[in-house]
Structure formats: C-alpha cells, structure tokens
mmCIF file of C-alpha atoms in Angstrom:
data_model
loop_
_atom_site.group_PDB
_atom_site.id
_atom_site.type_symbol
_atom_site.label_atom_id
_atom_site.label_comp_id
_atom_site.label_asym_id
_atom_site.label_seq_id
_atom_site.Cartn_x
_atom_site.Cartn_y
_atom_site.Cartn_z
ATOM 1 C CA UNK X 1 0.213 -0.152 0.052
ATOM 2 C CA UNK X 2 1.297 3.304 -0.918
ATOM 3 C CA UNK X 3 1.907 6.407 1.490
ATOM 4 C CA UNK X 4 -0.977 8.198 -0.303
ATOM 5 C CA UNK X 5 -3.376 5.072 0.045
ATOM 6 C CA UNK X 6 -2.439 4.891 3.775
ATOM 7 C CA UNK X 7 -3.058 8.728 4.276
ATOM 8 C CA UNK X 8 -6.402 8.727 2.549
ATOM 9 C CA UNK X 9 -7.467 5.234 3.601
ATOM 10 C CA UNK X 10 -10.618 4.591 5.478
ATOM 11 C CA UNK X 11 -10.480 3.154 8.850
ATOM 12 C CA UNK X 12 -10.896 -0.873 8.992
ATOM 13 C CA UNK X 13 -11.630 -3.266 11.820
ATOM 14 C CA UNK X 14 -12.035 -0.980 15.129
ATOM 15 C CA UNK X 15 -12.976 2.586 15.024
ATOM 16 C CA UNK X 16 -10.110 4.727 14.651
ATOM 17 C CA UNK X 17 -7.713 1.825 13.866
ATOM 18 C CA UNK X 18 -4.149 3.190 12.661
ATOM 19 C CA UNK X 19 -3.961 0.695 10.040
ATOM 20 C CA UNK X 20 -6.443 1.454 7.094
ATOM 21 C CA UNK X 21 -7.155 -1.255 4.599
ATOM 22 C CA UNK X 22 -8.059 0.615 1.282
ATOM 23 C CA UNK X 23 -9.059 3.994 0.196
ATOM 24 C CA UNK X 24 -12.829 4.530 0.051
ATOM 25 C CA UNK X 25 -13.245 7.549 -1.843
ATOM 26 C CA UNK X 26 -15.584 6.057 -4.268
ATOM 27 C CA UNK X 27 -13.721 6.737 -7.387
ATOM 28 C CA UNK X 28 -13.563 10.372 -6.986
ATOM 29 C CA UNK X 29 -10.298 12.743 -7.066
ATOM 30 C CA UNK X 30 -10.044 14.319 -3.563
ATOM 31 C CA UNK X 31 -8.314 17.403 -5.404
ATOM 32 C CA UNK X 32 -10.897 18.016 -7.892
ATOM 33 C CA UNK X 33 -14.169 16.853 -6.325
ATOM 34 C CA UNK X 34 -16.379 19.730 -5.920
ATOM 35 C CA UNK X 35 -13.889 21.947 -7.318
ATOM 36 C CA UNK X 36 -16.121 25.098 -7.179
ATOM 37 C CA UNK X 37 -16.217 24.814 -3.581
ATOM 38 C CA UNK X 38 -12.625 24.501 -2.935
ATOM 39 C CA UNK X 39 -11.098 27.570 -1.193
ATOM 40 C CA UNK X 40 -7.293 28.595 -2.625
ATOM 41 C CA UNK X 41 -7.159 31.334 -0.072
ATOM 42 C CA UNK X 42 -7.055 29.898 3.427
ATOM 43 C CA UNK X 43 -4.951 29.930 6.809
ATOM 44 C CA UNK X 44 -5.123 26.307 7.052
ATOM 45 C CA UNK X 45 -2.511 24.031 6.062
ATOM 46 C CA UNK X 46 -5.315 21.522 4.765
ATOM 47 C CA UNK X 47 -7.702 21.612 1.754
ATOM 48 C CA UNK X 48 -10.535 23.559 2.564
ATOM 49 C CA UNK X 49 -14.093 24.133 0.975
ATOM 50 C CA UNK X 50 -16.620 26.733 1.497
ATOM 51 C CA UNK X 51 -20.374 27.617 0.354
ATOM 52 C CA UNK X 52 -22.419 30.792 1.223
ATOM 53 C CA UNK X 53 -26.386 30.790 0.956
ATOM 54 C CA UNK X 54 -28.006 34.109 1.481
ATOM 55 C CA UNK X 55 -31.982 33.807 1.894
ATOM 56 C CA UNK X 56 -32.011 30.418 0.760
ATOM 57 C CA UNK X 57 -30.147 30.792 -2.307
ATOM 58 C CA UNK X 58 -26.478 29.675 -3.155
ATOM 59 C CA UNK X 59 -24.669 33.053 -3.902
ATOM 60 C CA UNK X 60 -20.851 31.956 -3.675
ATOM 61 C CA UNK X 61 -18.378 29.025 -3.412
ATOM 62 C CA UNK X 62 -14.682 28.663 -2.807
ATOM 63 C CA UNK X 63 -14.547 32.327 -1.050
ATOM 64 C CA UNK X 64 -11.720 33.066 1.506
ATOM 65 C CA UNK X 65 -12.053 31.324 5.220
ATOM 66 C CA UNK X 66 -11.258 34.828 6.555
ATOM 67 C CA UNK X 67 -14.681 36.105 5.243
ATOM 68 C CA UNK X 68 -16.536 33.380 6.924
ATOM 69 C CA UNK X 69 -17.116 35.711 10.002
ATOM 70 C CA UNK X 70 -18.266 38.574 8.043
ATOM 71 C CA UNK X 71 -21.019 36.704 6.594
ATOM 72 C CA UNK X 72 -22.068 35.341 9.740
ATOM 73 C CA UNK X 73 -23.246 38.756 11.124
ATOM 74 C CA UNK X 74 -25.785 38.605 8.067
ATOM 75 C CA UNK X 75 -29.049 37.232 9.880
ATOM 76 C CA UNK X 76 -29.661 35.816 6.268
ATOM 77 C CA UNK X 77 -26.484 34.127 5.585
ATOM 78 C CA UNK X 78 -25.883 30.463 5.761
ATOM 79 C CA UNK X 79 -22.147 29.097 5.374
ATOM 80 C CA UNK X 80 -20.412 25.596 4.775
ATOM 81 C CA UNK X 81 -16.795 25.031 5.725
ATOM 82 C CA UNK X 82 -15.108 21.618 5.194
ATOM 83 C CA UNK X 83 -11.440 20.753 6.253
ATOM 84 C CA UNK X 84 -9.850 17.797 4.934
ATOM 85 C CA UNK X 85 -7.377 16.204 7.294
ATOM 86 C CA UNK X 86 -6.783 19.488 9.514
ATOM 87 C CA UNK X 87 -4.005 19.585 12.219
ATOM 88 C CA UNK X 88 -4.116 20.940 15.517
ATOM 89 C CA UNK X 89 -3.168 24.562 14.137
ATOM 90 C CA UNK X 90 -5.695 24.323 11.433
ATOM 91 C CA UNK X 91 -8.518 23.843 14.382
ATOM 92 C CA UNK X 92 -6.978 26.298 16.569
ATOM 93 C CA UNK X 93 -7.861 28.892 13.881
ATOM 94 C CA UNK X 94 -11.282 27.944 13.855
ATOM 95 C CA UNK X 95 -11.821 27.895 17.357
ATOM 96 C CA UNK X 96 -10.465 31.474 17.936
ATOM 97 C CA UNK X 97 -12.646 32.553 14.799
ATOM 98 C CA UNK X 98 -16.102 30.976 15.831
ATOM 99 C CA UNK X 99 -15.589 30.391 19.522
ATOM 100 C CA UNK X 100 -15.628 26.763 19.444
ATOM 101 C CA UNK X 101 -15.284 24.762 22.657
ATOM 102 C CA UNK X 102 -11.815 23.421 23.285
ATOM 103 C CA UNK X 103 -13.174 19.876 24.173
ATOM 104 C CA UNK X 104 -15.144 19.617 21.224
ATOM 105 C CA UNK X 105 -11.997 20.764 19.229
ATOM 106 C CA UNK X 106 -10.138 18.154 20.911
ATOM 107 C CA UNK X 107 -12.466 15.475 20.003
ATOM 108 C CA UNK X 108 -12.301 16.512 16.316
ATOM 109 C CA UNK X 109 -8.744 15.821 16.142
ATOM 110 C CA UNK X 110 -8.922 12.362 18.465
ATOM 111 C CA UNK X 111 -9.599 9.197 16.641
ATOM 112 C CA UNK X 112 -11.690 6.340 17.986
ATOM 113 C CA UNK X 113 -14.745 8.713 18.997
ATOM 114 C CA UNK X 114 -18.039 6.955 19.244
ATOM 115 C CA UNK X 115 -20.711 8.242 17.070
ATOM 116 C CA UNK X 116 -22.452 11.005 19.200
ATOM 117 C CA UNK X 117 -23.777 14.632 19.515
ATOM 118 C CA UNK X 118 -22.858 17.000 22.286
ATOM 119 C CA UNK X 119 -24.341 20.178 23.095
ATOM 120 C CA UNK X 120 -22.359 23.214 23.971
ATOM 121 C CA UNK X 121 -23.057 26.759 24.681
ATOM 122 C CA UNK X 122 -22.817 28.342 21.186
ATOM 123 C CA UNK X 123 -23.058 25.140 19.022
ATOM 124 C CA UNK X 124 -23.442 21.400 18.569
ATOM 125 C CA UNK X 125 -20.708 18.943 18.088
ATOM 126 C CA UNK X 126 -21.416 15.552 16.106
ATOM 127 C CA UNK X 127 -19.268 12.624 15.326
ATOM 128 C CA UNK X 128 -20.457 9.990 12.695
ATOM 129 C CA UNK X 129 -19.028 7.441 10.422
ATOM 130 C CA UNK X 130 -19.433 6.482 6.905
ATOM 131 C CA UNK X 131 -19.264 2.599 6.144
ATOM 132 C CA UNK X 132 -18.409 0.725 3.107
ATOM 133 C CA UNK X 133 -18.354 -3.232 2.868
ATOM 134 C CA UNK X 134 -15.326 -4.813 0.886
ATOM 135 C CA UNK X 135 -17.286 -7.509 -0.757
ATOM 136 C CA UNK X 136 -14.441 -9.605 -1.812
ATOM 137 C CA UNK X 137 -12.973 -10.104 1.686
ATOM 138 C CA UNK X 138 -16.147 -9.265 3.795
ATOM 139 C CA UNK X 139 -14.092 -6.614 5.749
ATOM 140 C CA UNK X 140 -16.034 -3.345 6.593
ATOM 141 C CA UNK X 141 -14.360 -0.126 6.338
ATOM 142 C CA UNK X 142 -15.141 3.094 8.021
ATOM 143 C CA UNK X 143 -14.442 6.550 7.831
ATOM 144 C CA UNK X 144 -14.960 9.348 10.521
ATOM 145 C CA UNK X 145 -16.543 12.566 10.243
ATOM 146 C CA UNK X 146 -16.688 15.502 12.956
ATOM 147 C CA UNK X 147 -19.080 18.565 12.489
ATOM 148 C CA UNK X 148 -19.636 21.792 14.321
ATOM 149 C CA UNK X 149 -23.108 23.081 14.005
ATOM 150 C CA UNK X 150 -23.693 26.704 14.626
ATOM 151 C CA UNK X 151 -26.656 28.631 14.286
ATOM 152 C CA UNK X 152 -25.677 29.926 10.847
ATOM 153 C CA UNK X 153 -22.693 27.783 9.771
ATOM 154 C CA UNK X 154 -21.844 24.106 9.527
ATOM 155 C CA UNK X 155 -18.119 22.836 9.776
ATOM 156 C CA UNK X 156 -17.387 19.467 8.713
ATOM 157 C CA UNK X 157 -13.785 18.003 9.550
ATOM 158 C CA UNK X 158 -12.928 14.986 7.371
ATOM 159 C CA UNK X 159 -10.029 12.572 8.743
ATOM 160 C CA UNK X 160 -9.720 11.158 5.301
ATOM 161 C CA UNK X 161 -11.654 10.692 2.125
ATOM 162 C CA UNK X 162 -13.915 7.743 2.984
ATOM 163 C CA UNK X 163 -16.892 10.050 3.052
ATOM 164 C CA UNK X 164 -17.224 11.459 -0.566
ATOM 165 C CA UNK X 165 -17.809 15.336 0.020
ATOM 166 C CA UNK X 166 -18.903 15.750 -3.592
ATOM 167 C CA UNK X 167 -21.682 13.205 -2.933
ATOM 168 C CA UNK X 168 -22.730 15.334 0.069
ATOM 169 C CA UNK X 169 -22.583 18.669 -2.196
ATOM 170 C CA UNK X 170 -24.989 16.825 -4.748
ATOM 171 C CA UNK X 171 -27.371 15.842 -2.113
ATOM 172 C CA UNK X 172 -27.793 19.568 -0.983
ATOM 173 C CA UNK X 173 -28.046 20.805 -4.866
ATOM 174 C CA UNK X 174 -30.918 18.197 -5.379
ATOM 175 C CA UNK X 175 -33.001 19.998 -2.915
ATOM 176 C CA UNK X 176 -32.226 23.685 -3.199
ATOM 177 C CA UNK X 177 -35.581 24.893 -1.968
ATOM 178 C CA UNK X 178 -34.623 23.657 1.471
ATOM 179 C CA UNK X 179 -31.944 26.130 1.901
ATOM 180 C CA UNK X 180 -34.176 28.606 3.156
ATOM 181 C CA UNK X 181 -34.514 26.430 6.359
ATOM 182 C CA UNK X 182 -31.130 27.243 7.728
ATOM 183 C CA UNK X 183 -28.462 25.000 8.931
ATOM 184 C CA UNK X 184 -30.873 22.219 9.491
ATOM 185 C CA UNK X 185 -31.035 21.626 5.740
ATOM 186 C CA UNK X 186 -27.119 21.297 5.382
ATOM 187 C CA UNK X 187 -27.301 18.763 8.547
ATOM 188 C CA UNK X 188 -30.114 16.848 7.099
ATOM 189 C CA UNK X 189 -28.310 16.291 3.664
ATOM 190 C CA UNK X 190 -25.096 15.211 5.593
ATOM 191 C CA UNK X 191 -26.855 12.672 7.774
ATOM 192 C CA UNK X 192 -29.204 11.534 5.046
ATOM 193 C CA UNK X 193 -26.150 10.610 2.818
ATOM 194 C CA UNK X 194 -24.389 8.990 5.731
ATOM 195 C CA UNK X 195 -27.379 6.813 6.506
ATOM 196 C CA UNK X 196 -27.726 6.033 2.831
ATOM 197 C CA UNK X 197 -24.197 4.592 3.150
ATOM 198 C CA UNK X 198 -24.878 2.452 6.314
ATOM 199 C CA UNK X 199 -28.034 1.047 4.275
ATOM 200 C CA UNK X 200 -25.653 0.386 1.277
ATOM 201 C CA UNK X 201 -23.177 -1.642 3.521
ATOM 202 C CA UNK X 202 -26.169 -3.480 5.288
ATOM 203 C CA UNK X 203 -27.440 -4.448 2.180
ATOM 204 C CA UNK X 204 -23.866 -5.519 0.952
ATOM 205 C CA UNK X 205 -23.588 -7.503 3.994
ATOM 206 C CA UNK X 206 -27.252 -9.433 3.384
ATOM 207 C CA UNK X 207 -26.010 -10.386 -0.040
ATOM 208 C CA UNK X 208 -22.500 -11.625 1.306
ATOM 209 C CA UNK X 209 -24.585 -13.830 4.217
ATOM 210 C CA UNK X 210 -26.793 -15.073 1.101
ATOM 211 C CA UNK X 211 -24.122 -16.393 -0.736
ATOM 212 C CA UNK X 212 -22.503 -17.995 2.548
ATOM 213 C CA UNK X 213 -25.971 -19.933 2.594
ATOM 214 C CA UNK X 214 -25.299 -21.496 -0.544
ATOM 215 C CA UNK X 215 -21.750 -22.666 0.593
ATOM 216 C CA UNK X 216 -23.221 -23.838 3.669
ATOM 217 C CA UNK X 217 -24.822 -26.874 2.042
ATOM 218 C CA UNK X 218 -22.306 -27.126 -0.630
ATOM 219 C CA UNK X 219 -21.290 -30.878 -0.833
ATOM 220 C CA UNK X 220 -17.736 -30.270 -1.533
ATOM 221 C CA UNK X 221 -15.317 -30.367 1.775
ATOM 222 C CA UNK X 222 -13.088 -27.407 0.558
ATOM 223 C CA UNK X 223 -16.222 -25.422 1.397
ATOM 224 C CA UNK X 224 -15.881 -26.115 5.029
ATOM 225 C CA UNK X 225 -13.156 -23.732 6.099
ATOM 226 C CA UNK X 226 -14.445 -20.892 3.563
ATOM 227 C CA UNK X 227 -17.788 -21.071 5.239
ATOM 228 C CA UNK X 228 -16.004 -20.552 8.701
ATOM 229 C CA UNK X 229 -13.772 -17.991 7.850
ATOM 230 C CA UNK X 230 -16.031 -15.864 5.843
ATOM 231 C CA UNK X 231 -18.498 -16.277 8.687
ATOM 232 C CA UNK X 232 -16.157 -15.067 11.270
ATOM 233 C CA UNK X 233 -15.227 -12.042 8.826
ATOM 234 C CA UNK X 234 -18.900 -11.175 8.377
ATOM 235 C CA UNK X 235 -19.756 -11.570 12.033
ATOM 236 C CA UNK X 236 -16.679 -8.744 12.780
ATOM 237 C CA UNK X 237 -18.041 -6.403 10.063
ATOM 238 C CA UNK X 238 -21.307 -6.625 11.638
ATOM 239 C CA UNK X 239 -20.189 -6.213 14.933
ATOM 240 C CA UNK X 240 -18.516 -2.735 13.691
ATOM 241 C CA UNK X 241 -21.304 -1.653 11.498
ATOM 242 C CA UNK X 242 -23.682 -2.245 14.734
ATOM 243 C CA UNK X 243 -21.297 0.209 16.733
ATOM 244 C CA UNK X 244 -21.869 2.870 13.755
ATOM 245 C CA UNK X 245 -25.308 2.498 13.229
ATOM 246 C CA UNK X 246 -27.008 2.208 16.800
ATOM 247 C CA UNK X 247 -25.707 5.346 18.279
ATOM 248 C CA UNK X 248 -27.190 7.250 15.105
ATOM 249 C CA UNK X 249 -30.422 6.955 16.862
ATOM 250 C CA UNK X 250 -29.290 9.312 19.813
ATOM 251 C CA UNK X 251 -27.732 11.583 17.240
ATOM 252 C CA UNK X 252 -30.989 11.998 15.331
ATOM 253 C CA UNK X 253 -33.237 12.311 18.477
ATOM 254 C CA UNK X 254 -30.998 15.003 19.724
ATOM 255 C CA UNK X 255 -30.761 16.945 16.478
ATOM 256 C CA UNK X 256 -34.581 17.036 16.192
ATOM 257 C CA UNK X 257 -34.968 18.383 19.347
ATOM 258 C CA UNK X 258 -37.151 21.512 19.282
ATOM 259 C CA UNK X 259 -35.580 23.617 21.808
ATOM 260 C CA UNK X 260 -32.167 23.393 20.040
ATOM 261 C CA UNK X 261 -34.050 25.663 17.110
ATOM 262 C CA UNK X 262 -31.516 23.804 14.308
ATOM 263 C CA UNK X 263 -34.572 21.851 13.058
ATOM 264 C CA UNK X 264 -37.718 23.728 12.092
ATOM 265 C CA UNK X 265 -41.174 22.136 11.378
ATOM 266 C CA UNK X 266 -40.867 22.275 7.869
ATOM 267 C CA UNK X 267 -37.753 20.237 8.072
ATOM 268 C CA UNK X 268 -38.964 17.753 10.794
ATOM 269 C CA UNK X 269 -40.682 15.341 8.341
ATOM 270 C CA UNK X 270 -37.246 15.098 6.372
ATOM 271 C CA UNK X 271 -35.663 14.184 9.764
ATOM 272 C CA UNK X 272 -38.248 11.658 10.646
ATOM 273 C CA UNK X 273 -37.618 9.858 7.789
ATOM 274 C CA UNK X 274 -33.958 9.830 8.162
ATOM 275 C CA UNK X 275 -34.546 8.591 11.746
ATOM 276 C CA UNK X 276 -36.795 5.737 10.223
ATOM 277 C CA UNK X 277 -34.172 4.678 7.947
ATOM 278 C CA UNK X 278 -31.760 4.573 10.903
ATOM 279 C CA UNK X 279 -34.050 2.268 12.934
ATOM 280 C CA UNK X 280 -34.327 -0.130 9.920
ATOM 281 C CA UNK X 281 -30.808 -0.130 9.281
ATOM 282 C CA UNK X 282 -30.126 -0.975 13.009
ATOM 283 C CA UNK X 283 -33.041 -3.880 12.893
ATOM 284 C CA UNK X 284 -31.444 -5.158 9.695
ATOM 285 C CA UNK X 285 -28.090 -5.303 11.569
ATOM 286 C CA UNK X 286 -29.325 -6.959 14.486
ATOM 287 C CA UNK X 287 -30.980 -9.711 12.322
ATOM 288 C CA UNK X 288 -27.961 -10.483 10.225
ATOM 289 C CA UNK X 289 -25.769 -10.791 13.266
ATOM 290 C CA UNK X 290 -28.091 -13.424 14.410
ATOM 291 C CA UNK X 291 -28.236 -15.063 11.310
ATOM 292 C CA UNK X 292 -24.509 -15.234 10.814
ATOM 293 C CA UNK X 293 -24.444 -16.732 14.356
ATOM 294 C CA UNK X 294 -26.961 -19.433 13.388
ATOM 295 C CA UNK X 295 -24.909 -20.177 10.098
ATOM 296 C CA UNK X 296 -21.952 -20.771 12.398
ATOM 297 C CA UNK X 297 -23.817 -23.101 14.293
ATOM 298 C CA UNK X 298 -25.579 -24.796 11.386
ATOM 299 C CA UNK X 299 -22.139 -25.183 9.769
ATOM 300 C CA UNK X 300 -20.586 -27.089 13.061
ATOM 301 C CA UNK X 301 -23.794 -29.266 13.278
ATOM 302 C CA UNK X 302 -23.335 -30.261 9.471
ATOM 303 C CA UNK X 303 -19.828 -31.205 10.190
ATOM 304 C CA UNK X 304 -20.676 -33.224 13.162
ATOM 305 C CA UNK X 305 -23.322 -35.201 11.043
ATOM 306 C CA UNK X 306 -20.951 -35.315 8.297
ATOM 307 C CA UNK X 307 -18.373 -36.901 10.806
ATOM 308 C CA UNK X 308 -20.942 -39.225 11.877
ATOM 309 C CA UNK X 309 -21.724 -40.621 8.704
ATOM 310 C CA UNK X 310 -18.018 -41.277 8.193
ATOM 311 C CA UNK X 311 -17.527 -42.854 11.460
ATOM 312 C CA UNK X 312 -20.600 -45.139 10.647
ATOM 313 C CA UNK X 313 -19.035 -45.855 7.398
ATOM 314 C CA UNK X 314 -15.940 -46.868 8.627
ATOM 315 C CA UNK X 315 -17.009 -48.934 11.398
ATOM 316 C CA UNK X 316 -19.264 -50.628 8.841
ATOM 317 C CA UNK X 317 -16.399 -51.610 6.727
ATOM 318 C CA UNK X 318 -14.120 -52.694 9.747
ATOM 319 C CA UNK X 319 -17.098 -54.925 10.866
ATOM 320 C CA UNK X 320 -17.154 -56.491 7.445
ATOM 321 C CA UNK X 321 -13.592 -57.147 7.332
ATOM 322 C CA UNK X 322 -13.298 -58.386 10.956
ATOM 323 C CA UNK X 323 -15.831 -61.458 10.257
ATOM 324 C CA UNK X 324 -13.719 -62.805 7.750
ATOM 325 C CA UNK X 325 -10.512 -62.253 9.409
ATOM 326 C CA UNK X 326 -12.302 -64.301 12.246
ATOM 327 C CA UNK X 327 -13.302 -66.995 9.937
ATOM 328 C CA UNK X 328 -9.725 -67.469 8.815
ATOM 329 C CA UNK X 329 -8.352 -67.395 12.280
ATOM 330 C CA UNK X 330 -10.748 -70.118 13.026
ATOM 331 C CA UNK X 331 -9.817 -72.130 10.344
ATOM 332 C CA UNK X 332 -6.086 -71.667 10.807
ATOM 333 C CA UNK X 333 -6.476 -73.471 14.172
ATOM 334 C CA UNK X 334 -3.960 -76.454 14.271
ATOM 335 C CA UNK X 335 -6.877 -79.015 15.051
ATOM 336 C CA UNK X 336 -9.033 -81.275 12.778
ATOM 337 C CA UNK X 337 -12.481 -79.862 11.560
ATOM 338 C CA UNK X 338 -14.880 -80.713 8.781
ATOM 339 C CA UNK X 339 -12.829 -80.576 5.671
ATOM 340 C CA UNK X 340 -9.221 -80.502 7.476
ATOM 341 C CA UNK X 341 -6.491 -81.291 4.929
ATOM 342 C CA UNK X 342 -8.870 -81.180 2.120
ATOM 343 C CA UNK X 343 -10.018 -78.508 -0.591
ATOM 344 C CA UNK X 344 -13.210 -78.543 0.608
ATOM 345 C CA UNK X 345 -12.734 -77.034 3.576
ATOM 346 C CA UNK X 346 -10.948 -73.955 1.531
ATOM 347 C CA UNK X 347 -14.206 -73.819 -0.277
ATOM 348 C CA UNK X 348 -16.584 -73.598 2.658
ATOM 349 C CA UNK X 349 -14.447 -71.217 4.410
ATOM 350 C CA UNK X 350 -14.374 -68.920 1.500
ATOM 351 C CA UNK X 351 -18.151 -69.170 0.962
ATOM 352 C CA UNK X 352 -18.727 -68.250 4.453
ATOM 353 C CA UNK X 353 -16.644 -65.346 4.658
ATOM 354 C CA UNK X 354 -18.122 -64.023 1.111
ATOM 355 C CA UNK X 355 -21.729 -64.604 2.316
ATOM 356 C CA UNK X 356 -21.038 -63.164 5.804
ATOM 357 C CA UNK X 357 -19.496 -59.944 4.180
ATOM 358 C CA UNK X 358 -22.542 -59.648 1.563
ATOM 359 C CA UNK X 359 -25.115 -60.175 4.617
ATOM 360 C CA UNK X 360 -23.417 -57.444 6.717
ATOM 361 C CA UNK X 361 -23.103 -55.093 3.852
ATOM 362 C CA UNK X 362 -26.748 -55.245 3.214
ATOM 363 C CA UNK X 363 -27.721 -54.869 6.607
ATOM 364 C CA UNK X 364 -25.546 -51.903 6.954
ATOM 365 C CA UNK X 365 -27.093 -50.320 3.806
ATOM 366 C CA UNK X 366 -30.712 -51.166 4.882
ATOM 367 C CA UNK X 367 -29.869 -49.054 8.154
ATOM 368 C CA UNK X 368 -28.403 -46.164 6.520
ATOM 369 C CA UNK X 369 -24.813 -47.062 7.716
ATOM 370 C CA UNK X 370 -23.422 -47.069 4.397
ATOM 371 C CA UNK X 371 -24.383 -44.079 2.487
ATOM 372 C CA UNK X 372 -23.487 -43.381 -0.999
ATOM 373 C CA UNK X 373 -21.409 -40.079 -1.744
ATOM 374 C CA UNK X 374 -24.376 -38.973 -4.153
ATOM 375 C CA UNK X 375 -26.939 -39.481 -1.727
ATOM 376 C CA UNK X 376 -25.578 -37.353 1.113
ATOM 377 C CA UNK X 377 -25.893 -33.814 -0.377
ATOM 378 C CA UNK X 378 -29.163 -34.472 -1.774
ATOM 379 C CA UNK X 379 -30.383 -35.884 1.632
ATOM 380 C CA UNK X 380 -28.908 -32.784 3.323
ATOM 381 C CA UNK X 381 -30.372 -30.050 0.959
ATOM 382 C CA UNK X 382 -33.636 -31.897 1.042
ATOM 383 C CA UNK X 383 -34.027 -31.947 4.724
ATOM 384 C CA UNK X 384 -32.472 -28.986 6.333
ATOM 385 C CA UNK X 385 -34.533 -26.023 7.183
ATOM 386 C CA UNK X 386 -34.125 -22.540 6.111
ATOM 387 C CA UNK X 387 -31.834 -20.683 8.694
ATOM 388 C CA UNK X 388 -32.582 -17.166 7.525
ATOM 389 C CA UNK X 389 -34.779 -15.431 9.588
ATOM 390 C CA UNK X 390 -37.576 -12.687 8.679
ATOM 391 C CA UNK X 391 -36.818 -9.195 7.967
ATOM 392 C CA UNK X 392 -37.166 -6.157 10.444
ATOM 393 C CA UNK X 393 -40.386 -4.943 11.000
ATOM 394 C CA UNK X 394 -41.305 -2.279 8.591
ATOM 395 C CA UNK X 395 -38.660 -3.815 5.797
ATOM 396 C CA UNK X 396 -39.681 -3.418 2.237
ATOM 397 C CA UNK X 397 -38.022 -6.721 1.527
ATOM 398 C CA UNK X 398 -40.423 -9.332 -0.440
ATOM 399 C CA UNK X 399 -40.924 -12.175 1.806
ATOM 400 C CA UNK X 400 -43.663 -13.856 -0.341
ATOM 401 C CA UNK X 401 -41.442 -15.195 -3.121
ATOM 402 C CA UNK X 402 -39.189 -18.024 -2.394
ATOM 403 C CA UNK X 403 -35.168 -18.084 -3.322
ATOM 404 C CA UNK X 404 -34.014 -20.606 -5.734
ATOM 405 C CA UNK X 405 -32.423 -23.450 -4.632
ATOM 406 C CA UNK X 406 -33.427 -25.643 -1.583
ATOM 407 C CA UNK X 407 -32.058 -24.565 1.849
ATOM 408 C CA UNK X 408 -31.623 -20.812 0.878
ATOM 409 C CA UNK X 409 -33.388 -18.068 2.671
ATOM 410 C CA UNK X 410 -35.628 -15.825 1.492
ATOM 411 C CA UNK X 411 -33.709 -13.741 -1.226
ATOM 412 C CA UNK X 412 -34.831 -10.370 -1.127
ATOM 413 C CA UNK X 413 -33.501 -6.968 -0.536
ATOM 414 C CA UNK X 414 -34.194 -3.893 1.781
ATOM 415 C CA UNK X 415 -35.679 -0.976 -0.090
ATOM 416 C CA UNK X 416 -35.725 2.697 0.654
#
C-alpha cells in the first residue's frame, strides 16, 4: 500500500484503527471533487471548501475562509466550511474564529470517538462514520466525520476521503428549496447521505450472507473452511457496523429536539424519514448478526453429521473385514475340523467369508450406515430447514417469493 493510500485510507476493523485497509473515496479525485467549492485562500494548511447561502439561495463558493466571520453577521446568511485532514493548528484557527469549545476541538482531532452529538453553549458537536463493505474479503471500512453545528454555519472535519464530499454537495443541490430553512438543511443532507451509506453496507452484508448460505450446504469439503472463515469475518463486520449504526438513533433524536432550534417544523418530516431509516438499518444489522451466528452453528452441526456418517462407514467396513478375519483365524487352528486337509474346507471357508460380508453390507445399507456419496448432499439439502430469519419490521423486502435452490433463505432486498 502506498503512502497516499495510507493517508487517504478509511478506517478498517475497530473504530479509529491506525492501519487502514484501502481507499474508500468512491472513485473521485479529492483534489478535484466539488472543485467549485475548493478555497484557494485559506489560513489552514489543509484543503478547505466553502459555500455561502443567502436568503435560501446559493450565492458564492470557494471564497476565502477569513470572510466567513463577516458573512455570519448577516442574519440571512448560511455558511458551510469543510476541512480535509486538519491538524491542531488548523482547528486552533477555527476555535478562535468561531468560539468553538476546546473539548469539542480536541474530540475533532482524536480518533476512536463513538458516534455522538454533544451540546455546548454556542454550538453542537457531531461525530459520525460512513461505512463501506469490501465484497471480496467481507471486511467493513469506516471513515470518521466530525461536524460543528452553529446557528448559521456548518463546519465539517474529515479525517480522510472515505466520505465522498462531492456526493454530499450533490445531495444539497438536489433540494435547493430546503436551503431557506437554515443550517438544518445542511445537516439533513449530510446525515441522509451517511445513513444511505449504512443502508448500502447492510445490503452488501445481506448479499454476502446469502452467498454464505449457498456454500453452507455445498457438498465439497473445501467449502467448510471457507464458510467458517467468511462467517467469522462477516460477523466482525456486523459488530463494527452495529457500533456505527446504533448510536445514530441518539444523534438524530438530539438534532430533532425543538429546544435547540436547528430543525424547524418544515424540516421535521425529512428528519423523521432519516430516523426511520436509521431504525430499520439497526434492526437489519441485528437480524443479520443473529443469522451469521446461526450459520456458524449450523455449519458445525453439518460437520458433526458428516463426521457421524464417516464414522458409521468406517465402523461398518471394519465389521465387514473383521468377520472374514475371524473365520480365517478359526480355520487356521491346528486342530481337525470338517474338511481339514481337504480343498472342500477352503471352499467352505471362502463361501462363509463372502456370504457374511455380503450379508453385513446389506444390513448396514438397509440401516443407512453405508450412504453413497451422491445421496448425502441430496439428503442434506432436502431435509435441512432454512436458517434465514424474517426481515425487520417495516422492511420493504419481499418475503412472499422463495429464493432459488433448496435450503436458501428468502432472497430479497431492503428498499428505501
């Protein structure tokens, strides 16, 4: 991995892990995305983006950071400032310019912060994570975002390029009529994009779990280790996604509080829609985590059943071989017996050995102790029940149509 990839990589594994897995910038160049908003006159050492709305209309982009304080004196102005990977000196400039609380500034610099929203005297401080699943490995990558919510300004702090800021700008531009509602409009577009990313990650995990169900009943023994390894990786990703998604309910609840005056009555339905999506994503994550645990248990049960079948086969063949061995030992005694010293005795012994072996083989096959290799997968697929649980309440997944293939769960998708 190159130095650029490490600097721009999203966080993988634990929240705030120092070793990133890969770049999650969704294919956009961080130097050119939302190029109109890039500020070339800034006291910060990091890349900055600015936007100015006045009376509900976008009037200027990419203006100097020093001019932000002048615009904030205008009661009809709304300002957005974005900093990419700032250091302590960069945030010290913002702290002095906007009167930000030092604890909030420190939280914006430190990694491993849980998703939250803190209330200070003049502003709110928000921490959230965007998420993306690597379909090849089943690993979940996260990218941390911090934001200062002021009465007439939104300041976003990105640790890397995991959150595509160009997509956030496009989300704002798609609803220009909401700009007249103040900073709540900017916060809504930001949170809506982050929650949509959580939905995409959950749906990707659902697809991966569905593929895991197919491998679960595969007859090839090489699939056993793959199912175990991938189940474990998906479970780790689901645990991480749960830590990202569940606290968002608290975040939305706090932002929607009417005494904060950041969200007016006209924006409330939009925030309630995002809150509903957060609840559904959290429920979907919980159900998938239980499903992966069930798959792990089912895989162990299937392996135990296969081991029992193998044990019965080995025992049956050992019994078939032991009886002729007993007969040859009996006829090998150095005492007279019927046919002793005559070829008739050899023929009788051979007939007894062959007859007893055939009789034991027939008895074992009749009791299913000797199953053919072709019958075992068919039997398992035909009798094993589906392990996929019902989708969460309120889900738009189609639970009526069964999936193709016996043993698979309901193959459906969560819709918005």
